[in-house]
Coordinates of C-alpha atoms and ligand atoms in Angstrom, one line a residue:
Chain O
M1 CA 4.9 7.8 -25.6
R2 CA 4.4 7.9 -21.9
W3 CA 2.9 11.4 -21.9
L4 CA 0.8 10.6 -24.8
Y5 CA -0.6 7.6 -23.0
I6 CA -1.3 9.6 -19.8
L7 CA -3.0 12.4 -21.7
H8 CA -5.0 10.0 -23.8
E9 CA -6.2 8.2 -20.7
A10 CA -7.1 11.4 -19.0
F11 CA -9.2 12.6 -21.9
I12 CA -10.9 9.2 -22.2
G13 CA -11.9 9.6 -18.5
L14 CA -13.2 13.1 -19.1
R15 CA -15.3 12.0 -22.1
R16 CA -16.6 8.8 -20.5
N17 CA -18.4 10.7 -17.9
L18 CA -19.4 14.0 -19.5
M19 CA -22.1 14.8 -17.0
M20 CA -19.6 14.5 -14.1
T21 CA -17.0 16.5 -16.0
F22 CA -19.5 19.2 -16.7
A23 CA -20.6 19.3 -13.0
V24 CA -16.9 19.6 -11.9
I25 CA -16.2 22.4 -14.4
L26 CA -19.3 24.3 -13.4
S27 CA -18.6 24.0 -9.7
V28 CA -14.9 25.0 -10.1
T29 CA -16.1 28.0 -12.3
V30 CA -18.6 29.2 -9.7
S31 CA -16.1 29.0 -6.8
L32 CA -13.2 30.6 -8.7
T33 CA -15.4 33.4 -10.1
L34 CA -16.3 34.2 -6.5
L35 CA -12.7 33.9 -5.5
G36 CA -11.5 36.1 -8.4
A37 CA -14.2 38.7 -7.7
S38 CA -13.2 39.0 -4.1
L39 CA -9.5 39.3 -5.0
L40 CA -10.4 42.0 -7.5
L41 CA -12.5 43.8 -5.0
N42 CA -9.5 43.8 -2.7
E43 CA -7.4 45.2 -5.5
Q44 CA -10.0 47.9 -6.1
V45 CA -10.1 48.8 -2.4
E46 CA -6.3 49.0 -2.3
L47 CA -6.2 51.2 -5.4
A48 CA -8.9 53.5 -4.0
T49 CA -7.3 53.7 -0.6
D50 CA -3.9 54.5 -1.9
D51 CA -5.4 57.3 -3.8
W52 CA -7.7 58.6 -1.1
V53 CA -5.2 58.3 1.7
G54 CA -2.7 60.2 -0.4
R55 CA -4.8 63.2 -0.7
V56 CA -7.0 62.8 2.4
E57 CA -8.8 66.0 3.3
V58 CA -10.5 67.6 6.1
S59 CA -13.6 69.5 5.0
I60 CA -14.4 72.7 7.0
F61 CA -17.9 73.6 6.0
L62 CA -18.8 77.3 6.2
C63 CA -22.0 78.8 7.5
D64 CA -24.6 80.2 5.0
D65 CA -27.5 81.2 7.2
R66 CA -29.2 77.8 6.9
T67 CA -27.6 76.4 10.0
C68 CA -25.8 79.4 11.5
P69 CA -25.2 83.0 10.7
A70 CA -23.5 83.3 7.3
V71 CA -19.7 83.6 7.3
T72 CA -18.4 87.1 6.7
P73 CA -15.5 87.7 4.3
E74 CA -13.3 88.8 7.2
Q75 CA -14.0 85.6 9.1
Q76 CA -13.3 83.6 6.0
E77 CA -10.0 85.3 5.4
E78 CA -8.9 84.9 9.0
L79 CA -9.8 81.2 8.9
R80 CA -7.8 80.8 5.7
E81 CA -4.7 82.5 7.2
D82 CA -4.9 80.6 10.4
L83 CA -5.2 77.3 8.5
Q84 CA -2.3 78.1 6.3
D85 CA -0.1 79.1 9.2
H86 CA -1.0 76.0 11.1
E87 CA 1.9 73.5 11.6
V88 CA -0.1 70.3 10.8
V89 CA -1.7 71.7 7.7
D90 CA -0.2 70.9 4.4
E91 CA -2.4 72.6 1.8
V92 CA -5.6 74.6 1.9
F93 CA -8.1 74.9 -1.0
Y94 CA -11.3 76.9 -1.0
E95 CA -14.4 75.4 -2.6
S96 CA -17.1 77.9 -3.3
K97 CA -20.8 77.2 -3.4
Q98 CA -20.8 77.3 -7.2
E99 CA -17.8 74.9 -7.3
A100 CA -19.5 72.6 -4.9
Y101 CA -22.6 72.7 -7.0
D102 CA -20.7 72.0 -10.2
R103 CA -18.9 69.0 -8.6
F104 CA -22.2 67.7 -7.4
T105 CA -24.0 68.0 -10.7
E106 CA -21.1 66.3 -12.5
L107 CA -21.0 63.6 -9.9
F108 CA -24.8 62.9 -10.3
A109 CA -25.1 63.8 -14.0
D110 CA -27.1 60.7 -14.7
Q111 CA -29.6 61.3 -11.8
P112 CA -31.3 64.5 -13.1
S113 CA -34.0 64.4 -10.4
L114 CA -31.3 64.6 -7.7
V115 CA -29.6 67.5 -9.5
E116 CA -32.9 69.3 -10.0
S117 CA -33.7 69.0 -6.3
I118 CA -30.8 71.4 -5.4
D119 CA -29.8 74.8 -6.7
P120 CA -26.4 76.4 -6.7
D121 CA -27.1 77.9 -3.3
T122 CA -27.9 74.7 -1.5
L123 CA -24.4 73.3 -0.9
P124 CA -22.2 75.0 1.5
A125 CA -18.8 76.5 0.7
S126 CA -15.9 74.8 2.4
F127 CA -12.1 74.8 3.0
R128 CA -10.6 71.5 2.0
V129 CA -7.5 70.9 4.0
S130 CA -4.8 68.3 3.5
L131 CA -2.8 67.4 6.6
V132 CA 0.9 66.7 7.1
N133 CA -0.3 63.7 9.1
P134 CA -3.9 62.5 8.6
N135 CA -4.0 61.3 12.1
L136 CA -3.9 64.8 13.5
F137 CA -7.5 65.5 12.5
N138 CA -8.5 66.0 16.2
V139 CA -6.0 68.9 16.4
I140 CA -7.8 70.7 13.5
R141 CA -11.3 69.9 14.8
D142 CA -10.6 71.1 18.3
Q143 CA -9.1 74.3 17.1
F144 CA -11.3 75.3 14.2
A145 CA -14.8 73.9 15.1
A146 CA -15.5 76.8 17.3
Y147 CA -14.4 79.5 14.9
P148 CA -17.0 82.0 14.0
G149 CA -18.5 81.2 10.6
V150 CA -17.6 77.5 10.8
D151 CA -20.5 75.1 10.6
E152 CA -18.8 71.7 10.7
V153 CA -15.4 70.1 10.5
V154 CA -15.6 66.7 8.8
D155 CA -12.8 64.1 8.6
Q156 CA -13.1 62.7 5.1
R157 CA -11.1 59.7 6.3
E158 CA -14.0 58.7 8.4
V159 CA -16.1 58.6 5.2
L160 CA -13.4 56.5 3.7
N161 CA -13.3 54.2 6.7
Q162 CA -17.1 53.6 6.4
F163 CA -16.5 52.7 2.8
L164 CA -13.7 50.4 3.7
R165 CA -15.7 48.7 6.4
F166 CA -18.4 48.1 3.9
T167 CA -16.1 46.7 1.2
N168 CA -14.4 44.5 3.7
V169 CA -17.6 42.9 4.7
V170 CA -18.5 42.3 1.1
R171 CA -15.1 40.9 0.4
N172 CA -15.0 38.6 3.4
A173 CA -18.5 37.3 2.6
A174 CA -17.4 36.6 -1.0
L175 CA -14.2 34.9 0.2
T176 CA -16.1 32.7 2.7
V177 CA -18.6 31.6 0.1
A178 CA -15.8 31.1 -2.4
A179 CA -13.9 28.9 0.1
I180 CA -17.0 26.8 0.9
Q181 CA -17.7 26.4 -2.8
L182 CA -14.1 25.5 -3.4
I183 CA -14.2 22.7 -0.8
A184 CA -17.5 21.5 -2.4
A185 CA -15.7 21.5 -5.7
G186 CA -12.9 19.5 -4.2
V187 CA -15.2 16.9 -2.8
L188 CA -17.0 16.6 -6.1
I189 CA -13.6 16.2 -7.9
A190 CA -12.5 13.5 -5.4
N191 CA -15.8 11.6 -6.0
T192 CA -15.5 11.9 -9.7
I193 CA -12.0 10.6 -9.7
R194 CA -12.9 7.7 -7.5
V195 CA -15.7 6.8 -9.8
A196 CA -13.3 7.0 -12.7
A197 CA -10.7 4.8 -11.0
F198 CA -13.4 2.3 -10.1
A199 CA -14.6 2.2 -13.8
R200 CA -11.1 1.4 -14.9
R201 CA -10.1 -1.0 -12.0
E202 CA -9.5 -3.9 -14.4
Q203 CA -7.0 -1.9 -16.3
T204 CA -5.2 -0.5 -13.3
S205 CA -5.0 -4.0 -11.7
V206 CA -3.3 -5.3 -14.8
M207 CA -1.0 -2.3 -14.7
R208 CA 0.0 -3.0 -11.1
L209 CA 0.5 -6.6 -12.0
V210 CA 2.9 -6.0 -14.8
G211 CA 4.9 -3.5 -12.8
A212 CA 3.7 -0.1 -13.9
S213 CA 5.0 2.5 -11.5
N214 CA 2.6 4.1 -9.1
W215 CA 2.6 7.6 -10.7
Y216 CA 2.1 6.0 -14.1
I217 CA -1.1 4.4 -12.8
R218 CA -2.3 7.5 -11.0
L219 CA -1.3 10.3 -13.2
P220 CA -4.1 9.9 -15.8
F221 CA -6.7 10.2 -13.0
V222 CA -4.9 13.2 -11.4
L223 CA -4.6 14.8 -14.7
E224 CA -8.2 14.2 -15.4
G225 CA -9.1 16.2 -12.3
V226 CA -6.6 18.8 -13.0
I227 CA -7.8 19.3 -16.6
A228 CA -11.3 19.8 -15.4
G229 CA -10.1 22.2 -12.7
V230 CA -8.0 24.2 -15.1
I231 CA -10.9 24.4 -17.6
G232 CA -13.1 25.7 -14.8
A233 CA -10.5 28.3 -13.9
L234 CA -10.2 29.4 -17.5
V235 CA -14.0 29.8 -17.8
S236 CA -14.1 31.9 -14.6
W237 CA -11.2 34.0 -15.8
G238 CA -13.0 34.6 -19.0
L239 CA -16.2 35.5 -17.1
L240 CA -14.3 38.0 -15.0
Y241 CA -12.5 39.4 -18.0
G242 CA -15.8 39.9 -19.8
T243 CA -17.6 41.6 -16.9
V244 CA -15.3 43.3 -14.4
P245 CA -13.7 46.0 -16.7
R246 CA -17.2 46.9 -17.9
V247 CA -18.6 47.2 -14.5
A248 CA -15.6 49.2 -13.4
D249 CA -15.9 51.5 -16.5
S250 CA -19.5 52.3 -15.8
L251 CA -18.8 52.9 -12.2
A252 CA -15.9 55.2 -13.1
Q253 CA -18.3 57.3 -15.1
D254 CA -20.5 57.8 -12.0
I255 CA -17.8 58.1 -9.4
E256 CA -15.1 60.5 -10.5
L257 CA -13.3 60.6 -7.2
M258 CA -11.9 57.2 -7.4
P259 CA -9.5 55.3 -9.7
F260 CA -10.9 52.0 -10.8
I261 CA -9.3 48.6 -11.7
G262 CA -9.4 47.5 -15.3
A263 CA -8.6 44.6 -17.6
S264 CA -4.9 44.5 -16.5
Q265 CA -5.9 43.6 -12.9
V266 CA -8.2 40.9 -14.2
V267 CA -5.4 39.5 -16.3
S268 CA -3.0 39.4 -13.4
V269 CA -5.5 37.6 -11.2
G270 CA -5.7 34.8 -13.8
P271 CA -2.6 32.8 -12.7
W272 CA -3.9 32.7 -9.2
L273 CA -7.2 31.3 -10.4
L274 CA -5.4 28.7 -12.5
L275 CA -3.2 27.7 -9.5
A276 CA -6.3 27.5 -7.2
G277 CA -8.3 25.5 -9.8
G278 CA -5.4 23.1 -10.7
G279 CA -4.2 22.9 -7.2
I280 CA -7.5 22.0 -5.6
A281 CA -8.1 19.4 -8.3
A282 CA -4.7 17.8 -7.9
I283 CA -5.0 17.6 -4.1
S284 CA -8.5 16.2 -4.1
S285 CA -7.6 13.7 -6.9
I286 CA -4.5 12.5 -5.1
L287 CA -6.4 12.2 -1.8
A288 CA -9.2 10.3 -3.6
L289 CA -6.7 7.8 -5.0
R290 CA -4.5 7.4 -1.9
R291 CA -6.1 4.2 -0.7
F292 CA -7.6 3.1 -4.0
L293 CA -4.6 2.5 -6.2
D294 CA -1.9 1.5 -3.7
V295 CA 0.4 -1.3 -4.8
Chain E
M1 CA 15.8 -17.2 -7.4
I2 CA 13.1 -17.6 -4.8
K3 CA 13.6 -18.3 -1.2
L4 CA 11.2 -18.4 1.7
E5 CA 12.4 -18.9 5.3
N6 CA 10.0 -19.7 8.1
V7 CA 7.3 -17.7 6.4
T8 CA 3.9 -17.3 8.1
K9 CA 1.0 -15.4 6.7
T10 CA -2.2 -14.8 8.6
Y11 CA -5.4 -13.1 7.3
K12 CA -7.7 -11.4 9.8
R13 CA -11.3 -12.4 9.5
G14 CA -13.5 -9.9 11.3
A15 CA -12.5 -8.7 14.8
N16 CA -11.0 -11.7 16.4
D17 CA -11.0 -14.5 13.9
Q18 CA -8.0 -15.3 11.7
V19 CA -6.8 -17.8 9.1
I20 CA -3.3 -19.0 8.9
A21 CA -2.8 -19.2 5.1
L22 CA 1.0 -20.1 5.3
N23 CA 2.5 -21.7 8.4
D24 CA 6.3 -21.7 8.9
V25 CA 7.0 -22.3 5.2
S26 CA 10.6 -22.7 4.0
I27 CA 11.1 -23.3 0.3
E28 CA 13.9 -22.6 -2.1
V29 CA 13.5 -22.5 -5.9
I30 CA 16.6 -22.2 -8.0
K31 CA 17.0 -20.4 -11.3
G32 CA 15.4 -22.3 -14.2
E33 CA 13.4 -24.7 -12.1
F34 CA 9.8 -25.8 -12.9
V35 CA 7.8 -26.2 -9.7
F36 CA 4.3 -27.3 -9.1
V37 CA 2.5 -26.1 -6.0
V38 CA -0.3 -28.4 -5.3
G39 CA -2.9 -28.9 -2.5
P40 CA -6.7 -28.6 -2.0
S41 CA -8.5 -25.4 -2.4
G42 CA -7.8 -23.1 0.6
S43 CA -4.4 -24.7 1.3
G44 CA -2.5 -21.5 0.7
K45 CA -1.3 -21.8 -2.9
S46 CA -2.5 -18.4 -4.1
T47 CA -1.2 -16.8 -0.9
F48 CA 2.3 -18.2 -1.6
M49 CA 2.2 -16.7 -5.1
K50 CA 1.0 -13.3 -3.9
I51 CA 3.7 -13.2 -1.3
L52 CA 6.3 -13.5 -4.1
T53 CA 4.9 -10.4 -5.9
R54 CA 4.4 -8.6 -2.7
E55 CA 0.7 -8.3 -3.2
Q56 CA 0.7 -9.7 0.3
M57 CA 3.4 -9.4 2.9
A58 CA 4.6 -12.2 5.1
D59 CA 3.9 -11.6 8.8
E60 CA 7.0 -13.5 9.8
G61 CA 10.0 -15.0 8.1
D62 CA 12.1 -13.8 5.2
V63 CA 11.3 -13.8 1.5
W64 CA 13.9 -13.3 -1.3
V65 CA 12.9 -13.0 -4.9
A66 CA 15.4 -12.4 -7.7
G67 CA 18.0 -11.4 -5.1
K68 CA 15.8 -8.9 -3.3
N69 CA 14.6 -9.1 0.3
L70 CA 10.9 -8.4 0.1
A71 CA 10.4 -7.5 3.8
S72 CA 12.7 -4.6 3.6
M73 CA 11.7 -3.5 0.1
R74 CA 10.5 0.1 -0.3
R75 CA 7.0 0.4 -1.6
W76 CA 8.1 2.4 -4.6
K77 CA 10.4 -0.4 -5.7
V78 CA 7.7 -3.0 -5.9
P79 CA 6.9 -2.2 -9.5
V80 CA 10.5 -2.9 -10.4
L81 CA 10.2 -6.3 -8.7
R82 CA 7.0 -7.1 -10.6
R83 CA 8.8 -6.4 -13.9
E84 CA 10.9 -9.5 -13.1
I85 CA 7.9 -11.6 -12.6
G86 CA 5.2 -12.7 -15.1
Y87 CA 1.8 -13.6 -13.6
V88 CA -0.8 -15.8 -15.2
F89 CA -4.3 -16.2 -13.7
Q90 CA -7.0 -18.8 -13.9
D91 CA -9.4 -16.2 -15.3
F92 CA -6.9 -14.6 -17.7
K93 CA -7.6 -11.0 -16.7
L94 CA -7.4 -9.7 -20.2
L95 CA -8.7 -6.2 -21.1
S96 CA -11.9 -6.7 -23.1
N97 CA -11.7 -3.4 -25.0
K98 CA -8.2 -4.2 -26.4
T99 CA -7.2 -6.6 -29.1
V100 CA -4.8 -9.5 -28.6
Y101 CA -1.9 -7.4 -29.8
E102 CA -2.9 -4.4 -27.7
N103 CA -3.3 -6.5 -24.5
V104 CA 0.2 -7.8 -24.9
A105 CA 1.6 -4.5 -25.9
F106 CA -0.1 -2.8 -23.0
A107 CA 2.2 -4.6 -20.6
L108 CA 5.2 -3.0 -22.3
E109 CA 3.6 0.4 -22.8
V110 CA 2.9 0.9 -19.1
I111 CA 6.4 0.1 -18.0
G112 CA 7.7 2.8 -20.4
S113 CA 9.0 0.7 -23.4
N114 CA 9.2 2.7 -26.6
R115 CA 7.2 1.9 -29.8
R116 CA 10.2 0.3 -31.5
Q117 CA 10.8 -2.2 -28.7
I118 CA 7.1 -2.9 -28.6
D119 CA 6.7 -3.5 -32.3
K120 CA 9.7 -5.8 -32.3
R121 CA 8.9 -7.8 -29.1
V122 CA 5.1 -8.3 -29.3
P123 CA 5.1 -10.2 -32.7
E124 CA 7.9 -12.4 -31.3
V125 CA 5.9 -13.4 -28.3
L126 CA 2.7 -13.8 -30.2
E127 CA 4.5 -16.2 -32.5
L128 CA 5.8 -18.1 -29.4
V129 CA 2.3 -18.7 -28.1
G130 CA 1.0 -19.4 -31.6
L131 CA -1.4 -16.5 -31.9
T132 CA 0.1 -14.5 -34.8
E133 CA -3.1 -15.0 -36.8
K134 CA -5.3 -13.8 -34.0
Q135 CA -3.5 -10.6 -33.1
G136 CA -6.3 -8.3 -34.2
A137 CA -9.1 -10.3 -32.4
Y138 CA -10.7 -9.2 -29.2
P139 CA -10.7 -11.5 -26.2
H140 CA -14.4 -12.4 -26.5
E141 CA -13.7 -13.7 -30.0
L142 CA -11.2 -16.3 -28.6
S143 CA -11.5 -19.7 -27.0
G144 CA -10.5 -20.1 -23.4
G145 CA -7.3 -21.8 -24.4
Q146 CA -6.5 -18.9 -26.8
Q147 CA -7.2 -16.4 -24.1
Q148 CA -4.9 -18.1 -21.7
R149 CA -2.2 -18.0 -24.4
V150 CA -2.7 -14.3 -24.7
S151 CA -2.4 -14.0 -20.9
V152 CA 0.9 -16.0 -21.0
A153 CA 2.2 -13.8 -23.8
R154 CA 1.4 -10.7 -21.8
A155 CA 3.2 -12.2 -18.7
F156 CA 6.2 -13.2 -20.7
V157 CA 6.5 -10.3 -23.1
N158 CA 9.1 -8.3 -21.1
N159 CA 11.2 -11.4 -20.6
P160 CA 10.7 -11.9 -16.8
R161 CA 13.0 -14.2 -15.0
I162 CA 10.1 -15.8 -13.1
L163 CA 6.7 -16.9 -14.3
L164 CA 4.0 -17.5 -11.7
C165 CA 0.9 -19.3 -12.9
D166 CA -2.0 -19.6 -10.5
E167 CA -4.2 -22.5 -11.8
P168 CA -3.7 -21.5 -15.4
T169 CA -5.6 -24.5 -16.6
G170 CA -8.3 -24.3 -14.1
N171 CA -10.9 -23.0 -16.6
L172 CA -9.7 -25.2 -19.5
D173 CA -10.6 -28.6 -20.8
P174 CA -7.8 -31.3 -20.6
S175 CA -6.7 -31.2 -24.2
T176 CA -6.4 -27.4 -24.2
S177 CA -4.6 -27.7 -20.9
V178 CA -1.9 -29.9 -22.5
G179 CA -1.3 -27.1 -25.0
I180 CA -0.8 -24.6 -22.3
M181 CA 1.5 -26.9 -20.4
K182 CA 3.7 -27.4 -23.5
L183 CA 3.9 -23.6 -23.8
L184 CA 4.9 -23.2 -20.2
D185 CA 7.5 -25.9 -20.6
R186 CA 8.9 -24.1 -23.7
I187 CA 9.1 -20.9 -21.7
N188 CA 10.9 -22.8 -18.9
R189 CA 13.4 -24.1 -21.4
T190 CA 14.4 -20.5 -22.3
G191 CA 15.7 -20.2 -18.8
A192 CA 12.7 -18.7 -16.9
T193 CA 11.8 -20.1 -13.5
V194 CA 8.2 -21.3 -13.6
V195 CA 6.1 -21.8 -10.5
M196 CA 2.6 -23.2 -11.1
A197 CA -0.2 -23.7 -8.6
T198 CA -2.6 -26.3 -9.6
H199 CA -4.8 -29.1 -8.4
D200 CA -4.9 -30.8 -11.8
Q201 CA -3.6 -34.3 -11.1
H202 CA -3.1 -35.4 -14.7
I203 CA -0.9 -32.4 -15.5
V204 CA 1.3 -32.9 -12.5
D205 CA 1.7 -36.6 -13.0
S206 CA 2.5 -36.2 -16.7
M207 CA 5.2 -33.6 -16.3
R208 CA 7.2 -35.2 -13.6
R209 CA 8.6 -32.1 -12.2
R210 CA 9.3 -30.9 -8.6
V211 CA 6.1 -30.9 -6.5
I212 CA 5.5 -28.9 -3.4
E213 CA 2.4 -29.8 -1.6
L214 CA 0.6 -27.5 0.8
D215 CA -2.1 -28.4 3.3
D216 CA -3.7 -25.9 5.6
G217 CA -0.7 -23.6 5.1
Y218 CA 1.9 -26.3 5.9
V219 CA 4.4 -27.7 3.4
V220 CA 3.6 -31.4 3.7
R221 CA 5.8 -32.6 0.8
D222 CA 8.6 -31.3 -1.4
Q223 CA 9.6 -33.8 -4.0
T224 CA 11.7 -33.6 -7.1
R225 CA 10.2 -35.4 -10.1
G226 CA 6.9 -35.8 -8.1
V227 CA 3.4 -36.8 -8.8
Y228 CA 0.2 -35.3 -7.5
G229 CA -0.7 -37.8 -4.7
Y230 CA 1.5 -40.0 -2.6
G231 CA 0.0 -43.1 -4.2
G232 CA 1.5 -42.3 -7.7
Ligands
LIG301 N1 -7.5 -11.7 1.2 C1 -7.9 -12.6 2.1 N2 -8.5 -12.3 3.2 C2 -8.8 -13.2 4.1 N3 -8.6 -14.5 4.0 C3 -8.0 -14.9 2.8 C4 -7.6 -14.0 1.8 N4 -7.0 -14.7 0.8 C5 -7.0 -16.0 1.2 N5 -7.6 -16.2 2.4 C6 -7.8 -17.4 3.1 O1 -6.5 -18.0 3.2 C7 -6.6 -19.4 3.0 C8 -5.6 -19.7 1.9 O2 -6.2 -19.2 0.7 P1 -5.5 -19.3 -0.7 O3 -4.1 -18.9 -0.6 O4 -6.3 -18.6 -1.7 O5 -5.5 -20.9 -1.0 P2 -5.6 -21.6 -2.4 O6 -5.1 -20.7 -3.5 O7 -4.7 -22.8 -2.2 O8 -7.0 -22.0 -2.6 C9 -8.0 -19.7 2.8 O9 -8.6 -20.1 4.0 C10 -8.6 -18.4 2.3 O10 -10.0 -18.4 2.7
LIG302 MG1 -6.0 -20.1 -5.3

């Protein structure tokens, strides 16, 4: 009886002002889609970093006459032995010119012009080295950069760091915009609820008069805001569910080095969106009613 | 049932002007009494009523209603107080989008009564006010007197111990007013305490009940079996 009444009143309020309801839902959807996207970007970064950091490598590129006199088989063999014997080195792999080329063509399979621009001889061969402790890169560089036949010692972690700096900027920008949008949505909700309470002031004054409890008077309005907020959250959840796994899939085809998030991460971000949408709506509705409906 | 001791109520008007609506008022109304509160417009009658429902709070003095001290009452308990009090206004304050039945039932619904209680009690009280036939009508389809009966039914439907009526006949013609007064008298005879603010001389004179007269916030007369003016 009570709950039926409260729900009924809430839906009456939502229907009475369809334009406002629509605006609220839209604004919550926009802000929560942004919020969800930045949360997912964060997930993606964490997933990628875990994977990359786990098998972080130092690349030691070998000379091939382009930049310096080509490495001799003896130099190469000596380098390998010294690397394998080194105390900070965990594992050593050799990547030949042909293997480097294969990896490149696979990586850029859908950019034929790029693939055509190089031939199997273009890319240098390298030793890929994983370290016992990735922070000891300097030790490796200092020791091996001057080896005969070594062109360049590259810390792949630095590449990763550049990538992380970039994604952090994107994520923080998205979070900031999402926060501003969320505040705007909250203000819109507060205003909508105030209008709704004003439209029904006769009814609420009668309720006060006959001794309806405070929450009984307010709950329909709060619920009205929360329903709109939750609908907005559901829509944004659906949008993310419909787009993010596809984008991740198509990226995964291009970038084989990295694991990508999928539908399950989008699903697990949903409760947070619902909480944010319902929460912001409840808080702004309650604040909007604080003065208005006091006994 | 109702007791005021040295109650003063001041309204602020702008930055440094104020009106004293009640000035050192001490009144006691016992259970089952029927009391008129009379006085010219602006003398503090409505303020007196509002203090009893805690719509306004006294600045000074003590107020007891139905055994409760209103000054120390927590805000969340005010609804409980109001369930002991029925309130009738000069302008009825009916909800225009609800029928007679729904208007009366609404008062029970919003305090959490169940359907069975409502279906039992609403017809009883509509019968009491003589509107059984009109239960499906909307307020705008009723005369002023009928609307006021609905309003009395709504005030009385949850069997309050106190009925406060603020100029309930103010918008009604004399013959209709007589009907309303009979109704209030009948309700009073069921044991409810009735306090009625009015400046309708005929009604006060014809009923011969206790009269409390206010003037400029002061109690200037408190007379059992009184009439409106001193002359009567
Ligand atoms: N909410 C209010 N704010 C300011 N002044 C008020 C308010 N209510 C009543 N007053 C003033 O208090 C005095 C008493 O008013 P009221 O109690 O309504 O008298 P009555 O009902 O006898 O006409 C009047 O001067 C009125 O203008
Ligand atoms: Mg008045």
